[in-house]
C-alpha atoms as one frame of an Amber mdcrd trajectory, in Angstrom:
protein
   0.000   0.000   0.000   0.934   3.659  -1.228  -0.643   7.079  -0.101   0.000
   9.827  -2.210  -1.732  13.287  -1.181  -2.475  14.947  -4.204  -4.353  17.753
  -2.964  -5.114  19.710   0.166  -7.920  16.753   0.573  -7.085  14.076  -1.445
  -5.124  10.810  -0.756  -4.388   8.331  -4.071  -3.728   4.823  -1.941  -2.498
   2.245  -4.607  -3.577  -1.303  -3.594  -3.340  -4.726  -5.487  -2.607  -3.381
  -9.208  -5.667  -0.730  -8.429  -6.216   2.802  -6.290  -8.924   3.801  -4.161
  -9.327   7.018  -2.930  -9.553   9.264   0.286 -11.042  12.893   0.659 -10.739
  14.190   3.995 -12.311  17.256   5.574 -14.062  18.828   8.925 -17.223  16.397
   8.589 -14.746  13.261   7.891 -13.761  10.958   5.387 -15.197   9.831   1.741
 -14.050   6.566   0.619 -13.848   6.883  -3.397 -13.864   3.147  -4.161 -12.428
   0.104  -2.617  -9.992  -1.856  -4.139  -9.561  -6.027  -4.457 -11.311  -8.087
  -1.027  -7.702  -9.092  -0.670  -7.190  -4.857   0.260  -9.855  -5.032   2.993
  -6.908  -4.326   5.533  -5.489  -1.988   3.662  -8.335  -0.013   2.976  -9.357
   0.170   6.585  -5.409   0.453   7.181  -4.777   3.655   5.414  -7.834   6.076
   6.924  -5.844   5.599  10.172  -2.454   6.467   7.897  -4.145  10.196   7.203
  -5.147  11.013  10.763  -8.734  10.059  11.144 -10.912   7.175  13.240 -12.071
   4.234  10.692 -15.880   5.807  12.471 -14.878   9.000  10.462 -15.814   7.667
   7.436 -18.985   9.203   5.834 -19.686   7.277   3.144 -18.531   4.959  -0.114
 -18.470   6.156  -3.493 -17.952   3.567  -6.078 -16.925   4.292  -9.909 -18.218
   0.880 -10.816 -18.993  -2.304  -9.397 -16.177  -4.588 -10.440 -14.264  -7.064
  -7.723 -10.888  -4.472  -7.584 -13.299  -1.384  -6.978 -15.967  -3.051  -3.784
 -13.284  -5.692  -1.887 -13.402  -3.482   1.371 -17.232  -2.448   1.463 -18.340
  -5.178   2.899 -16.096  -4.987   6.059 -16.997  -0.875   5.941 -20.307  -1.651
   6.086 -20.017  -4.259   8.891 -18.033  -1.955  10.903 -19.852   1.389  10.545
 -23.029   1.080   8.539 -21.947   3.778   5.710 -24.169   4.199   2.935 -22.819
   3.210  -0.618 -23.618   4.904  -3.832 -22.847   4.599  -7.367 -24.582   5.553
 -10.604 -28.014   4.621 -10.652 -27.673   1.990 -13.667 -24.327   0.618 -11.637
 -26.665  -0.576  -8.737 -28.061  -2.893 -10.550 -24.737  -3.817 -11.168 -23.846
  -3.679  -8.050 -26.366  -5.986  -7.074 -25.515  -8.951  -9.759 -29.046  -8.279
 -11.626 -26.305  -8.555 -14.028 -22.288  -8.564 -14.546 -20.141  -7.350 -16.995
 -16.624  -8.477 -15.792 -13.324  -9.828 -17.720 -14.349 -13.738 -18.153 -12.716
 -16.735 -17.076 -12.289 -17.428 -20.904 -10.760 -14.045 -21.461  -8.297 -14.472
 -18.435  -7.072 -17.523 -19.868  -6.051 -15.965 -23.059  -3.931 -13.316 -21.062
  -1.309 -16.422 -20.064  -0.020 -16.024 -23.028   2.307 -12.885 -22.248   4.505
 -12.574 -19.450   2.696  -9.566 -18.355  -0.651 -11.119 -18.898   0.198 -14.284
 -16.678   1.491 -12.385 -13.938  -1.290 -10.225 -13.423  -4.068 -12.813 -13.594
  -2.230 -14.681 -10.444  -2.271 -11.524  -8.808  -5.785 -11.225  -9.579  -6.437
 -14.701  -8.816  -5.174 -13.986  -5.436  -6.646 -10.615  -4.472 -10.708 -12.318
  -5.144  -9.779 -15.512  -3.995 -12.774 -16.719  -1.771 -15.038 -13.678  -3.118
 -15.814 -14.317  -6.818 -19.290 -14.143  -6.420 -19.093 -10.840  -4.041 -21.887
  -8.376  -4.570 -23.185  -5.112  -3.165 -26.696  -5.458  -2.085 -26.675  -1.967
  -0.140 -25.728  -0.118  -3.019 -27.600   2.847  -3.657 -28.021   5.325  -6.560
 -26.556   8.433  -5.950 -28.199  11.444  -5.511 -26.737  14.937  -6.140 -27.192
  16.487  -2.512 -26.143  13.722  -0.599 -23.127  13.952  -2.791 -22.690  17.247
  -2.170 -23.043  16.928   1.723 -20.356  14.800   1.895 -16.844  15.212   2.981
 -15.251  16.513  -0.622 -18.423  17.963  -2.154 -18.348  15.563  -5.070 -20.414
  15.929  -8.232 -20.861  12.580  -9.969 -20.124  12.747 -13.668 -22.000   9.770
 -15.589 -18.934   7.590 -18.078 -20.504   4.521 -19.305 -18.526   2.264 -21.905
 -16.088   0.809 -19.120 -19.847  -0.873 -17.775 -23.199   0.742 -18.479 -23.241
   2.253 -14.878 -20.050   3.956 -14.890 -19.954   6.919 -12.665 -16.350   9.550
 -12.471 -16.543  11.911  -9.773 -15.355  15.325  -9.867 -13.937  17.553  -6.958
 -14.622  21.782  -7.969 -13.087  23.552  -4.918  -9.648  21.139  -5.676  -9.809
  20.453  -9.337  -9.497  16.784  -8.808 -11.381  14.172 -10.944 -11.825  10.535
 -10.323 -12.083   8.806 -13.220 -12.501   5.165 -11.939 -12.008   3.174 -15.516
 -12.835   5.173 -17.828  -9.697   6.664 -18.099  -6.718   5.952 -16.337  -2.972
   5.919 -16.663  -1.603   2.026 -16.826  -2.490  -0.958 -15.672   0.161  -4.281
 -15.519  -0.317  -5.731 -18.559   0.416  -2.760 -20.614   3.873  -1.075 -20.842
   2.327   2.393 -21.648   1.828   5.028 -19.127   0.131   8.065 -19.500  -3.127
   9.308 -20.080  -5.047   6.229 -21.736  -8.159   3.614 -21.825  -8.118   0.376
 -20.115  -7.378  -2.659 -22.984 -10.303  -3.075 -24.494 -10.989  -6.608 -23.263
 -11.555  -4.961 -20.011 -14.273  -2.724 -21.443 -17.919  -3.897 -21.970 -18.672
  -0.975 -24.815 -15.041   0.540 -26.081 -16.843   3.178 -27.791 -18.697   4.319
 -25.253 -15.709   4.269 -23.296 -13.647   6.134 -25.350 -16.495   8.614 -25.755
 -17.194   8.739 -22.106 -12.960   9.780 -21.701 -13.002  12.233 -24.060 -15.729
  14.322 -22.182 -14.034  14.038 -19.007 -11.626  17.295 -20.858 -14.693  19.470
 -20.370 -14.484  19.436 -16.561 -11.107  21.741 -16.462  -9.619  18.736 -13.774
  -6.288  19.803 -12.538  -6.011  16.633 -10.553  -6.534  12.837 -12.405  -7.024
  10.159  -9.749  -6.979   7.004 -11.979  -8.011   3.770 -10.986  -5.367   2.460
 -12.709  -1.327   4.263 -12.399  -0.297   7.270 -11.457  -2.180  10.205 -10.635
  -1.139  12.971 -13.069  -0.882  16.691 -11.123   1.229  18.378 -13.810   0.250
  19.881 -17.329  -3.285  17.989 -16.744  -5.525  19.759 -18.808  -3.676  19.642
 -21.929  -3.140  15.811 -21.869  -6.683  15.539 -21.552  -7.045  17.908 -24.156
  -4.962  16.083 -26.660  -6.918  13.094 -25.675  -9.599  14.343 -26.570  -8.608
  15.291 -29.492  -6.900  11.905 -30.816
């Protein structure tokens, strides 16, 4: 686990191969996703590492209900009761009404690069016991709850990545979490920079791409990826160009 403050309210916390997300003021703690089960600890583990009480925590805001984005909400839950809300199409989602995931098939056919292998034992390992996780609480999210909560987040709809996908975006900081639907690597890529998840991790690429390219309008100086690095520098003309490729 890494924590990375990349604004006066923001902490990036890179987990298992993905980031979740911490935005911390006077009312407490929102949890911007929740990386692999296998992070439970560490998700609890690093709201203690920026100076609050796990019973600070206000809420969880999910991008999208995939297994590397809900692992700690159960255990949140359990422990506090928090509400936790994603885009109104991702509850359902959420809730396994239906799933749009990577397949086993499709896993299979990423042993056949180095990269590829690694990262599905690493994936293996971080949902072992918890392949058939859901999150039954989920609720849609509504824009003054959002606001109320500790970051004043505006949710920004980006389907492509699943048909629920939800960024979130920060105004009095700039800062815009973009979940999938746009991030900055991932392990079986050697690319960084500003870019879209391989597409065999997308359920519509074109939406996804389409979704990414809109995310320029916002004026983010602050990417929070769930995927690499977050980018602080020179932001809005890499989304610009983007945009524009």
């Amino acid at each position: 686990m890494k924590i990375d403050q990349v604004s006066d309210s923001v902490y990036v916390v890179a987990g298992t191969n993905v980031n979740w997300a911490l935005v911390s003021d006077d009312r407490g703690v929102t949890v911007v996703d929740a990386g692999y089960p296998a992070d439970t600890a560490a998700v609890l583990s690093s709201v203690a590492q920026i100076g609050h009480e796990l019973g600070d925590v206000a809420a969880v805001v999910v991008t999208h209900a995939h297994l590397d984005h809900i692992g700690a909400i159960p255990a949140l839950v359990e422990k506090l009761g928090v509400p936790v809300y994603t885009g109104a199409e991702e509850v359902r989602h959420a809730k396994r009404e239906y799933l749009q995931q990577i397949t086993p098939g499709q896993m299979v056919r990423l042993l056949g690069s180095r990269r590829g292998a690694v990262w599905v034992a690493q994936t293996l390992r971080a949902v072992a016991g918890h392949i058939g996780m859901s999150v039954p609480m989920a609720e849609a999210v509504d824009a003054e709850k959002l606001a109320a909560l500790p970051g004043g987040l505006v949710a920004v709809p980006t389907p492509g990545h699943t048909n629920g996908h939800t960024a979130y975006f920060m105004p009095s900081e700039g800062v815009l979490f973009s979940g999938d639907a746009l991030v900055t690597g991932h392990p079986i890529v050697c690319g960084t920079g500003v870019q879209l998840l391989p597409g065999v991790f997308n359920h519509d690429e074109d939406g996804t791409l389409a979704s990414a390219r809109g995310l320029a309008a916002l004026g983010a100086e602050v990417l929070v990826p769930g995927h690499g690095l977050p980018i602080r520098k020179d932001l809005p003309t890499l989304l610009d160009a983007f945009a524009r490729s």
